[in-house]
XYZ file of C-alpha atoms in Angstrom:
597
model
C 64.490 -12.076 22.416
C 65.508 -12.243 26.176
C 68.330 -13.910 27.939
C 66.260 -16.792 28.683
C 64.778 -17.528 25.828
C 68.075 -17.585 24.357
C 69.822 -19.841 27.009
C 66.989 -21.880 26.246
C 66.924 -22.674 22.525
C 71.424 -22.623 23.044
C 71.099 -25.643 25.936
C 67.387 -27.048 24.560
C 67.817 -27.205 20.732
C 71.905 -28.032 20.973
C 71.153 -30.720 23.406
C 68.640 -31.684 20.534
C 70.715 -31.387 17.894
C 73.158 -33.304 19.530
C 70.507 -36.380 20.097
C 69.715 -36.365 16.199
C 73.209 -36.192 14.984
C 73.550 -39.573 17.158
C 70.784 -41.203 16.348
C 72.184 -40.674 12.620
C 75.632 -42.121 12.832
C 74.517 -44.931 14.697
C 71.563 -45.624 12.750
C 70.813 -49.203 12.987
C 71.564 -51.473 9.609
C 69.636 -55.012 10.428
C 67.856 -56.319 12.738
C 69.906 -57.200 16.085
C 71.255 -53.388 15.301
C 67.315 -52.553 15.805
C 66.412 -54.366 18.593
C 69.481 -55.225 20.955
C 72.253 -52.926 19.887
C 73.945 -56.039 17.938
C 74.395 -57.031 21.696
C 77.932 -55.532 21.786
C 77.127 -52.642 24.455
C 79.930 -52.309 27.253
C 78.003 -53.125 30.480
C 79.154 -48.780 31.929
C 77.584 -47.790 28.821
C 74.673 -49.790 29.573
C 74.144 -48.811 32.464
C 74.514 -44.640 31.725
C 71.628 -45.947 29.136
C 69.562 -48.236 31.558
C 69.739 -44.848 33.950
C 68.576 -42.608 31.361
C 66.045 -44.800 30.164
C 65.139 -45.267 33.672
C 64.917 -42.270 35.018
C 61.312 -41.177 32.776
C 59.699 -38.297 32.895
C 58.264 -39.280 35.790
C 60.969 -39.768 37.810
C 63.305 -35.769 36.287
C 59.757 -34.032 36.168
C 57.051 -35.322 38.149
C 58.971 -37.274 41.103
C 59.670 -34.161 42.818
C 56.284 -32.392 42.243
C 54.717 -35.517 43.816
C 57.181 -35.408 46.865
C 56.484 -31.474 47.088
C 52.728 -31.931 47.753
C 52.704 -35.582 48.543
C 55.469 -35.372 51.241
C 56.032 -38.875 53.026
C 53.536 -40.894 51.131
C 55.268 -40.098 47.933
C 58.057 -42.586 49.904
C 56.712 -45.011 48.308
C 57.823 -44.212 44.642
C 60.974 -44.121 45.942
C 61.576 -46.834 47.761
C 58.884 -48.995 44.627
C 61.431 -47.734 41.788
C 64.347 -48.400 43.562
C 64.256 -51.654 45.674
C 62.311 -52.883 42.164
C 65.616 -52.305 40.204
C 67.170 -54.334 42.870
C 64.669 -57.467 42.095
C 65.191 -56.734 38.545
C 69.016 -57.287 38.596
C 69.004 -60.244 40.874
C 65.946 -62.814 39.918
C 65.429 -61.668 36.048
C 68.029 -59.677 34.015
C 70.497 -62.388 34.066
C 68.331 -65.540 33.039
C 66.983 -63.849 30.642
C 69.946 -62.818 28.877
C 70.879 -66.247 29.110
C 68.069 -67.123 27.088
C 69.503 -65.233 24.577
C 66.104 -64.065 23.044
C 65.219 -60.268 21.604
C 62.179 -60.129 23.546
C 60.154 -60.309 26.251
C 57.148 -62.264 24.784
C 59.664 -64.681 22.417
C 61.025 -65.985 25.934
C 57.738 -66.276 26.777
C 56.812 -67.995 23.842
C 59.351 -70.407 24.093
C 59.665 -70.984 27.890
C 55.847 -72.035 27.569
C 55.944 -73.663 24.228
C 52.673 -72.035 23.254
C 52.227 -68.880 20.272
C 49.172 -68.176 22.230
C 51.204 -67.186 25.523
C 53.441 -65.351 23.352
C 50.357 -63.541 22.143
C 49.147 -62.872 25.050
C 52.137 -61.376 26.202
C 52.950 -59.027 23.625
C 49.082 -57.869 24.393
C 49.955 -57.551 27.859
C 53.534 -55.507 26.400
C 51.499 -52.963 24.435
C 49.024 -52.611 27.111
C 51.656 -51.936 29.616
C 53.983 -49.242 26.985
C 51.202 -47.242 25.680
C 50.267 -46.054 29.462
C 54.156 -45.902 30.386
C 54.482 -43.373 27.046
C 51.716 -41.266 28.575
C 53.620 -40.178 31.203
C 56.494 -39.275 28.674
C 54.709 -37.561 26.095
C 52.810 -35.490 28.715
C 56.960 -34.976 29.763
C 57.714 -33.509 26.611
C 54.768 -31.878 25.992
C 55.863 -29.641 29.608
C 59.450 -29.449 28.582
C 58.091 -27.770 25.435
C 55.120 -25.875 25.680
C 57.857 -23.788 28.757
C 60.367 -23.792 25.451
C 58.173 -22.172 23.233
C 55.695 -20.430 25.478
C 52.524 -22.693 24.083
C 49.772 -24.479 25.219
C 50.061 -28.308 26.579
C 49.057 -29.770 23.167
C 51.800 -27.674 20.903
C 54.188 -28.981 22.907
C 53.428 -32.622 22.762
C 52.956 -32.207 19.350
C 56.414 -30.779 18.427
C 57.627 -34.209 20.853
C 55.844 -35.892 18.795
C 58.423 -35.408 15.774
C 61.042 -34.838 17.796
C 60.638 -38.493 18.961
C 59.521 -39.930 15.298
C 62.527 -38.389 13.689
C 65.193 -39.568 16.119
C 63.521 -42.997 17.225
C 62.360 -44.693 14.277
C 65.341 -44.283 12.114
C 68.032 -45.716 15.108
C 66.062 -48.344 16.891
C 67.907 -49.914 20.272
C 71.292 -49.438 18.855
C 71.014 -45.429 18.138
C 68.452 -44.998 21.691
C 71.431 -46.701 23.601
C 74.269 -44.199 22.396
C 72.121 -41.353 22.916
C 70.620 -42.199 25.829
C 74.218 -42.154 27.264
C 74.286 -38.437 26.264
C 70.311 -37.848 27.629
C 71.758 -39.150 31.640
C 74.711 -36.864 31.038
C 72.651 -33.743 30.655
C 69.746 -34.923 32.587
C 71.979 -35.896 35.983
C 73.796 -32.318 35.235
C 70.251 -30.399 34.772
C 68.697 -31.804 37.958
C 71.519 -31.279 40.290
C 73.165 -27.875 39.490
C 70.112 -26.023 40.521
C 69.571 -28.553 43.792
C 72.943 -27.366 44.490
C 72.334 -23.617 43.646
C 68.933 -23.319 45.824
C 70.728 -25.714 48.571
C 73.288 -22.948 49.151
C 70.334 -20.249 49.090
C 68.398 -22.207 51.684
C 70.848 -23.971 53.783
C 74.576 -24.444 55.310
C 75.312 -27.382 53.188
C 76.021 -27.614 49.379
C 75.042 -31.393 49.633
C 71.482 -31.244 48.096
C 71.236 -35.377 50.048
C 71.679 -33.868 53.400
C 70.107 -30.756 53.038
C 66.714 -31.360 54.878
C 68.252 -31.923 57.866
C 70.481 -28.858 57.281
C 69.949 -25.092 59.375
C 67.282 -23.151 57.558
C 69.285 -19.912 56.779
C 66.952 -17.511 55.162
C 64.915 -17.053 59.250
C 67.841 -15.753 61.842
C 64.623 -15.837 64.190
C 64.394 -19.477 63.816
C 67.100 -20.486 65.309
C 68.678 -23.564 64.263
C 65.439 -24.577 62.685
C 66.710 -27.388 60.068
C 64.548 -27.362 56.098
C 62.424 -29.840 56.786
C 61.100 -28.654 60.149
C 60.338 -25.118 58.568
C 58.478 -26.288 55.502
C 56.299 -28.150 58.289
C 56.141 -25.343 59.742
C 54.873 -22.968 56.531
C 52.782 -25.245 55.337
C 50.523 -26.337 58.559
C 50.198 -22.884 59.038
C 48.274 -22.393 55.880
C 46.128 -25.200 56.973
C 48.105 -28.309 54.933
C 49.090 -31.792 56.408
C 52.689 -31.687 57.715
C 54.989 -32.941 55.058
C 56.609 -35.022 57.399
C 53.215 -36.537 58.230
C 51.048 -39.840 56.867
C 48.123 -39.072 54.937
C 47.719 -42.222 53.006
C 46.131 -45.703 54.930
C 49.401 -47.973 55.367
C 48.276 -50.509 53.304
C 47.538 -48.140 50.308
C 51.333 -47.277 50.663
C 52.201 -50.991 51.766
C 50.767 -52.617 48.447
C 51.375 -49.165 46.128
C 55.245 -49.939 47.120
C 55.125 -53.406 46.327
C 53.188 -53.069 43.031
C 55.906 -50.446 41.905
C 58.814 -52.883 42.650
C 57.418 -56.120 41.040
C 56.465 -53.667 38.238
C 59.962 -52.448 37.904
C 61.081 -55.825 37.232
C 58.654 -56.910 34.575
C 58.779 -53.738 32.704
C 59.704 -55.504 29.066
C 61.966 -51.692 27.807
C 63.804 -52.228 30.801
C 64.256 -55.735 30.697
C 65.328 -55.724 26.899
C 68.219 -53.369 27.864
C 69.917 -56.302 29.265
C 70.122 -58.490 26.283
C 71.944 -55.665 24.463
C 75.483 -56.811 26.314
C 77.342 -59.964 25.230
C 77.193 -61.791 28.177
C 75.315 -62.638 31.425
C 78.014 -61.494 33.590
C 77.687 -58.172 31.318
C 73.608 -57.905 32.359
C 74.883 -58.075 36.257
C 77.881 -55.723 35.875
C 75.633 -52.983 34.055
C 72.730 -53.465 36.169
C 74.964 -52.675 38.976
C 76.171 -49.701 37.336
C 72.664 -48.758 35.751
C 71.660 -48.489 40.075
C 74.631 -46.306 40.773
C 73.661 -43.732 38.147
C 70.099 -43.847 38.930
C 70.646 -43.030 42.777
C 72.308 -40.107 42.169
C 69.172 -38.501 41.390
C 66.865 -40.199 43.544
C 68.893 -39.237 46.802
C 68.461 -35.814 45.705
C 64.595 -35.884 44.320
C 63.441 -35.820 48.063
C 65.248 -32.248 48.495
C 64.596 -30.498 45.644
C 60.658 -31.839 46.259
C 60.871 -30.017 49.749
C 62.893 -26.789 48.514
C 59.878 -26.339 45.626
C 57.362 -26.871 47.909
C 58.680 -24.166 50.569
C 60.128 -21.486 47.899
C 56.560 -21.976 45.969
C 54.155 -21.308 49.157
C 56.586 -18.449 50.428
C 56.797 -16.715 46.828
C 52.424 -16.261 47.459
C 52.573 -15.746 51.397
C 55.232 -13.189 51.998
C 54.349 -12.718 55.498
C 52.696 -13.980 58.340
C 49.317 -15.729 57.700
C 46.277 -13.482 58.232
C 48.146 -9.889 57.342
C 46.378 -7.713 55.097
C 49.909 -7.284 52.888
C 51.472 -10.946 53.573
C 50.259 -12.071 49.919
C 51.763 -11.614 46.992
C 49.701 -8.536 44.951
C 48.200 -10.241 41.174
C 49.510 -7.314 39.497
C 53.350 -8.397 41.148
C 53.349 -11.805 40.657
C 56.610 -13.278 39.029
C 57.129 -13.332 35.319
C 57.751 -17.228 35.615
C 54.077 -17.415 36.997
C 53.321 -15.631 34.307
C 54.976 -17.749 31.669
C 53.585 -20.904 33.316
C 49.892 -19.954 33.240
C 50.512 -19.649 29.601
C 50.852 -23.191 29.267
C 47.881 -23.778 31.498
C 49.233 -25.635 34.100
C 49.164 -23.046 36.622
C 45.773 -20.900 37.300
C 44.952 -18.220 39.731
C 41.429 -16.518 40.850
C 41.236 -13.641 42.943
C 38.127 -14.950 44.424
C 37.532 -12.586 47.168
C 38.908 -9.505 44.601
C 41.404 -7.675 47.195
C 43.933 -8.595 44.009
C 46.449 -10.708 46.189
C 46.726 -14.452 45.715
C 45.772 -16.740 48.870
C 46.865 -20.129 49.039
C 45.640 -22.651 51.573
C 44.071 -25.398 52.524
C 40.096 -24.956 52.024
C 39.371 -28.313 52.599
C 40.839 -28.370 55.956
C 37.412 -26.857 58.202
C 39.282 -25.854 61.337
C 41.132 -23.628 59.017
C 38.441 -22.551 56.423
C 36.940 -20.691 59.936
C 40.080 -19.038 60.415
C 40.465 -17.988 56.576
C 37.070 -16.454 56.746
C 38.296 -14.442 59.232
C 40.840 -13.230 57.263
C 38.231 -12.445 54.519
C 39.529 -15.096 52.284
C 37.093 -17.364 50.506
C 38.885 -20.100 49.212
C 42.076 -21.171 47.775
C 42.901 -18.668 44.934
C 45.759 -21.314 43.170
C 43.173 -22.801 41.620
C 45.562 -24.925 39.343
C 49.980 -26.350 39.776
C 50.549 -29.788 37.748
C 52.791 -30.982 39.679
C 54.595 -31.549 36.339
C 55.961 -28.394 35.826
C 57.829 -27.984 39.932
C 60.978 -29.251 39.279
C 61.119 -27.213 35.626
C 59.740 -24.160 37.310
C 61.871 -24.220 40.806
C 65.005 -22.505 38.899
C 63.121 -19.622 38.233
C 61.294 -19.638 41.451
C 64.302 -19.147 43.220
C 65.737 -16.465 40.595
C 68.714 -18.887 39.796
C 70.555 -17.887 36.402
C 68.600 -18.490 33.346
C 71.563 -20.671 32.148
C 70.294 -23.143 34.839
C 66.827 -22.411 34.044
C 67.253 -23.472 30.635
C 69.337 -26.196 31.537
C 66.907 -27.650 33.689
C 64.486 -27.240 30.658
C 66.983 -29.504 28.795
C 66.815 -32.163 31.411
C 63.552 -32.531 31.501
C 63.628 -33.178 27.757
C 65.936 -35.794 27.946
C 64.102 -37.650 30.421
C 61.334 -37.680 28.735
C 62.604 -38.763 25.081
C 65.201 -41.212 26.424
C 62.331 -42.977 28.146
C 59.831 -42.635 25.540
C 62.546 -43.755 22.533
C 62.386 -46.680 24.964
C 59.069 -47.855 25.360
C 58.630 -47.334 21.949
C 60.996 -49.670 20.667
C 59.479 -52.358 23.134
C 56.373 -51.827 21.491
C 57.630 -51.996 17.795
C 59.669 -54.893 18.223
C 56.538 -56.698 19.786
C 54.971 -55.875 17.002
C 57.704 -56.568 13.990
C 59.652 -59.546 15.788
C 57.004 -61.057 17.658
C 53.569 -60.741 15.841
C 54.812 -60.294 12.356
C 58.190 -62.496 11.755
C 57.042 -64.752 15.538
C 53.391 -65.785 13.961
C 52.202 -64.074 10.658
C 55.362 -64.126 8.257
C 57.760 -66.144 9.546
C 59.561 -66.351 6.292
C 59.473 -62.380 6.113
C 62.951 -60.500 5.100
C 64.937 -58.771 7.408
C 63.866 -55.380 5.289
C 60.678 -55.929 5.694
C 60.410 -56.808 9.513
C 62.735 -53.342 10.314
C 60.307 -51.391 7.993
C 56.920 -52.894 10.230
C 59.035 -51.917 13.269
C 59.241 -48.711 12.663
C 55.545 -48.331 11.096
C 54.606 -49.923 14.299
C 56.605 -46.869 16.477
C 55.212 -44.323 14.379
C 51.570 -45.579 14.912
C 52.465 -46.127 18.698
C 53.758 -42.438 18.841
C 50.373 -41.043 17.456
C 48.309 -42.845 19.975
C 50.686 -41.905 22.714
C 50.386 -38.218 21.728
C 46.937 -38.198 21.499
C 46.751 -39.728 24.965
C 49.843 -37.949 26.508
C 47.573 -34.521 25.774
C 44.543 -35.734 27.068
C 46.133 -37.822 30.419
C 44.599 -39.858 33.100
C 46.638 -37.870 35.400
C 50.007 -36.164 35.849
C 53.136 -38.508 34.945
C 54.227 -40.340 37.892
C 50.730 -41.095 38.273
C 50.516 -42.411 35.024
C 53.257 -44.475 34.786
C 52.340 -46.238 38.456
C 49.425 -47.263 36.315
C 51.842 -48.887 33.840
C 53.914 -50.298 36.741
C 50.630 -52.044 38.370
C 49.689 -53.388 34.868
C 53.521 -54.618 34.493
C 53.291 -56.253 38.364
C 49.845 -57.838 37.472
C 50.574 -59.186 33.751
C 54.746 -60.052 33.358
C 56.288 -60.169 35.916
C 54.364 -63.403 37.972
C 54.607 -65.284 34.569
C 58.543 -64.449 34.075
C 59.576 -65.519 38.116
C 57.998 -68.720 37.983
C 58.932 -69.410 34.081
C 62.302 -69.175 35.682
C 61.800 -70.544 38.731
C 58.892 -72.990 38.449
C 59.658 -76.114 36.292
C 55.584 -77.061 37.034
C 54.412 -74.291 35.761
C 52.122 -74.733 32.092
C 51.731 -73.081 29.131
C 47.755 -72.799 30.677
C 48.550 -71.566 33.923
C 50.810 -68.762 32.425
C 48.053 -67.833 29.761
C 44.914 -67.432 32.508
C 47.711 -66.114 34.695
C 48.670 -63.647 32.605
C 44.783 -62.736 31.570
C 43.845 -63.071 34.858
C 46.147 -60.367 36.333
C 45.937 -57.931 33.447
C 42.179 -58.061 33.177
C 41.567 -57.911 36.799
C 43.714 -54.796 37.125
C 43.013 -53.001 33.961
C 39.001 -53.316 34.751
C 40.133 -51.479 38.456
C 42.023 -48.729 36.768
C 39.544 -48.101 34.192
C 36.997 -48.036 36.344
C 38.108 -44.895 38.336
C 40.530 -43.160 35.729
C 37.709 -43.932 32.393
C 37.265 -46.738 30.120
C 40.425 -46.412 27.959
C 41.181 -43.329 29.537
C 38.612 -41.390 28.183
C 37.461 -38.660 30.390
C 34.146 -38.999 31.310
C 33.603 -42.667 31.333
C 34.680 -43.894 34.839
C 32.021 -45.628 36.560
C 32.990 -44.277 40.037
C 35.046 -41.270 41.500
C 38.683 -41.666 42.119
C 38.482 -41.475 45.489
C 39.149 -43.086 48.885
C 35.739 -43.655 49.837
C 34.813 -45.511 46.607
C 38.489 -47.840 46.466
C 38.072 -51.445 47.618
C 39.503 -51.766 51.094
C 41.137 -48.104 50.461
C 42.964 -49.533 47.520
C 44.147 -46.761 44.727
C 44.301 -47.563 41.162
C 47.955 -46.955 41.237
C 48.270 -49.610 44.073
C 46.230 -52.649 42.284
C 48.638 -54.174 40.622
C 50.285 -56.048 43.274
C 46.617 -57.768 44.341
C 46.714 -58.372 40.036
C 50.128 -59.726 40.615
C 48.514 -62.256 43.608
C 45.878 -63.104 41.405
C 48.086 -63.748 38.442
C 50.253 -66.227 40.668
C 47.157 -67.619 42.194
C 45.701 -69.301 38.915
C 49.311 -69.471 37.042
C 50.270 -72.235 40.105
C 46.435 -73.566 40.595
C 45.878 -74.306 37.263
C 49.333 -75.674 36.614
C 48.891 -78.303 39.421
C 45.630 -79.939 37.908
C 46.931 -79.833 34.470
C 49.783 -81.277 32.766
C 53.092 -80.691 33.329
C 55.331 -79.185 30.544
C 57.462 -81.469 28.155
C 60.771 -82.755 29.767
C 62.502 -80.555 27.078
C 60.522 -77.491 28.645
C 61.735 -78.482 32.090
C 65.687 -79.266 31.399
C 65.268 -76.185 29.419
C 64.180 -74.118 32.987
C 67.361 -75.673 34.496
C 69.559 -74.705 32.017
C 68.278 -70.952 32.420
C 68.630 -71.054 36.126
C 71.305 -73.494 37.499
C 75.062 -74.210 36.371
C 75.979 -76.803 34.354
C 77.531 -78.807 37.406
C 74.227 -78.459 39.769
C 71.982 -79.181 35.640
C 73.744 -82.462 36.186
C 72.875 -83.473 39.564
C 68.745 -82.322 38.920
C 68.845 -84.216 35.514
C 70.489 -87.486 37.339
């Protein structure tokens, strides 16, 4: 057994360890245990657990790897997840907390006084989790086939029971406690090795400043800052500037929005906030909750860049068109190596002078001037972006303690978000289908037991899917975003906002947006996301006005507004009880006074 491997089952399987051993002691014992932590959660721990939960797979894995190749348009994930947290604190998390409810769809329920809305909205829930837990079982399936050296599938499939073992036995109150554990080693695995390949790259030790830092490793440069030499390497090889727009501004104008209003209907983020006693407590741990989470999002652009550059100059050595500037197939690293076990990296020595050329085929100025060369076509035929932030320790030859370590992180990303989702998805299914509309008179035994049935089913599906994806994780979960923008979140705002607004308008809202959305993404990423069954190629050329998949859900989220307020207006308006109800969400009791008078 090597060094690695041993760092890695020492800082993987402790870490582990650690998470079940939680998940036991704080196993939950009834039902507000299961669901909302008994609600007695101090708003810092909250928010260490609102980070962690948070920050997914696709923000610790696949954030990065989109930023590496994506470069400016990947802005938009940042500034969606972020300024989306912001809407999420301010116009939801504390009226809903108010309320005082468990869920998502029983506020709904209520706020509409109508089972059918509350139907519809834990259809909209499961809709919206089981393409969020994609993303986070194709996570852990990375985090583990690197672990144990296996294929894609093994990997999800040891997730899989890592997740059902931990998960279904705790519910909210054991995912909150170690979730607080998950940000701890996640933060610490995604910003030792920034720091680490920061030092190797630049003058600063600051992995936030670093891309406008001196480039170090080029005296011949001089003064050339990180950013302006990855430019540099990469339009060289015949690739967009990083720095440059490659996306039509209002693809990135709507994808941005659809990601914020997303962010603030997802229901496992929402439900974090009824897990604190009070409504003060939801504000206070929201603001802490966007304190943790920006400590790795200032630092994602970086370590996106430093991947990027270390990856393309670990396969062109030397200047572009020398016979010996590219790295020999028989010399490549033993972390390529390990990776194309996994399949998520591939190689072809297409032109057989057994050297690896990477470019940009697709560019034609610069195909001419690869011929040239005697190339004949990109050779790195295959990087998942999933596996850049997980692989750029080892890139840069860091020490496999950090290697490992990132490995860890990566893990806990994934399962903190995934323990998450699924939770959201069993209590729909326990608290609101089963005790909300079929068995109301149900014991609290029973309804914890169909929780957790409910999580193990939603794992299985999740797997299946999370081995078989529509795309690599942050792509994935924008899908779940734009379903979240399009369904929830129109329906919550003006249930809190809108005393006119009906228990019809929400319900054709609500089907309106989801339908209208889901019907776009299915129609480009495959009917259920089965491969094969799209009805058009995901391309530019075929989206309406431009429009990505990923980016839909904010025209879903117009649409959903649209009929929620039209119909409202020609229909009757709620019960007085309904409305007084909206003010005592919203208003104090001194300004309840004046509106009732």
């Amino acid at each position: 057994m090597t060094s690695l491997q041993i760092w890695l089952w020492l800082i993987v399987g402790g870490s582990v360890a650690v998470y079940i051993a939680i998940a036991f002691w704080s196993r939950a014992r009834s039902t507000r245990d299961f669901y909302v932590a008994g609600q007695r959660v101090h708003p810092i721990a909250n928010g260490l657990a609102t980070a962690a939960d948070w920050i997914s797979a696709a923000s610790f894995i696949s954030l990065a790897g989109l930023i590496a190749f994506a470069g400016y348009d990947a802005s938009a994930y940042l500034l969606g997840w972020t300024g989306g947290y912001v809407l999420l604190a301010l116009l939801l998390a504390p009226y809903l907390r108010k309320f005082g409810k468990f869920t998502v769809p029983e506020f709904i329920g209520e706020r509409y006084y109508s089972q059918t809305a509350r139907l519809v909205a834990v259809i909209c829930l499961i809709v919206i989790s089981v393409t969020y837990v994609i993303g986070q079982m194709k996570g852990v399936g990375v985090a583990f086939s690197r672990l144990f050296e296996v294929e894609l599938e093994i990997g999800v499939y040891i997730g899989m029971g890592i997740v059902l073992l931990y998960a279904v036995m705790g519910g909210m109150k054991a995912i909150t406690y170690t979730q607080i554990a998950q940000y701890c080693v996640l933060v610490f695995a995604y910003t030792v090795p920034a720091v680490f390949i920061s030092l190797q790259l630049t003058d600063t030790a600051v992995p936030q400043f670093s891309l406008g830092a001196e480039y170090l490793r080029d005296g011949a440069d001089g003064g050339l800052s990180l950013l302006n030499k990855l430019d540099q390497v990469v339009t060289e090889l015949g690739f967009s500037a990083f720095t440059a727009q490659k996306d039509n501004t209002l693809n990135l104008f709507l994808l941005t929005l659809s990601l914020m209003i997303g962010t603030a209907g997802l229901p496992h983020i929402i439900v974090r906030f009824f897990t604190v006693r009070r409504v003060a407590d939801a504000r206070s741990s929201a603001g802490w909750a966007l304190l943790f989470i920006a400590v790795l999002y200032t630092a994602a652009p970086t370590i996106g860049a430093m991947a990027r550059l270390n990856l393309t100059q670990t396969i062109q050595t030397g200047p572009v068109g020398e016979l010996s500037a590219n790295i020999e197939i028989a010399q490549v690293p033993d972390w390529m190596n390990r990776w194309r076990t996994t399949g998520l990296l591939e190689w072809q020595d297409r032109n057989g002078d057994g050297r690896i050329q990477y470019y940009n085929d697709q560019n034609p100025a610069f195909a001419v001037q690869a011929a040239g060369f005697g190339w004949k076509g990109n050779e790195l035929t295959a990087i998942d972006n999933d596996i850049m932030v997980l692989a750029n320790p080892e890139i840069a030859h860091l020490p496999d303690w950090v290697i490992a370590l990132v490995v860890a992180g990566g893990l806990a990303a994934a399962l903190s978000t995934a323990a998450g989702v699924l939770l959201a998805i069993a209590s729909a299914i326990s608290h609101d289908l089963l005790k909300g509309m079929i068995l109301p008179a149900c014991s609290e035994r029973t309804e914890l037991l169909a929780g957790r049935i409910a999580m193990a089913a939603a794992i299985v599906v999740a797997g299946y899917l999370g081995i078989n994806p529509p795309g690599f994780a942050a792509e994935v979960v924008a899908l779940a975003f734009g379903l979240a923008a399009a369904s929830l979140f129109p329906t919550l705002m003006l249930g809190i906002f809108d005393r006119r607004t009906n228990r019809i308008g929400a319900i054709l809202g609500m089907l309106a947006g989801l339908l209208s959305t889901l019907t776009y993404i299915f129609w480009f990423k495959g009917w259920f996301f089965v491969k094969g069954t799209e009805m058009a190629a995901n391309l530019p050329d075929n989206w309406f006005l431009g429009i990505s998949p990923e980016a839909f859900g904010a025209l879903g989220a117009a649409i959903n507004f649209a009929v929620a307020y039209a119909v409202s207006r020609l229909t009757a308006e709620p019960p007085q009880a309904i409305q007084q109800l909206v003010d005592e969400i919203r208003l104090p009791k001194a300004a309840q006074s004046v509106v009732q008078s």
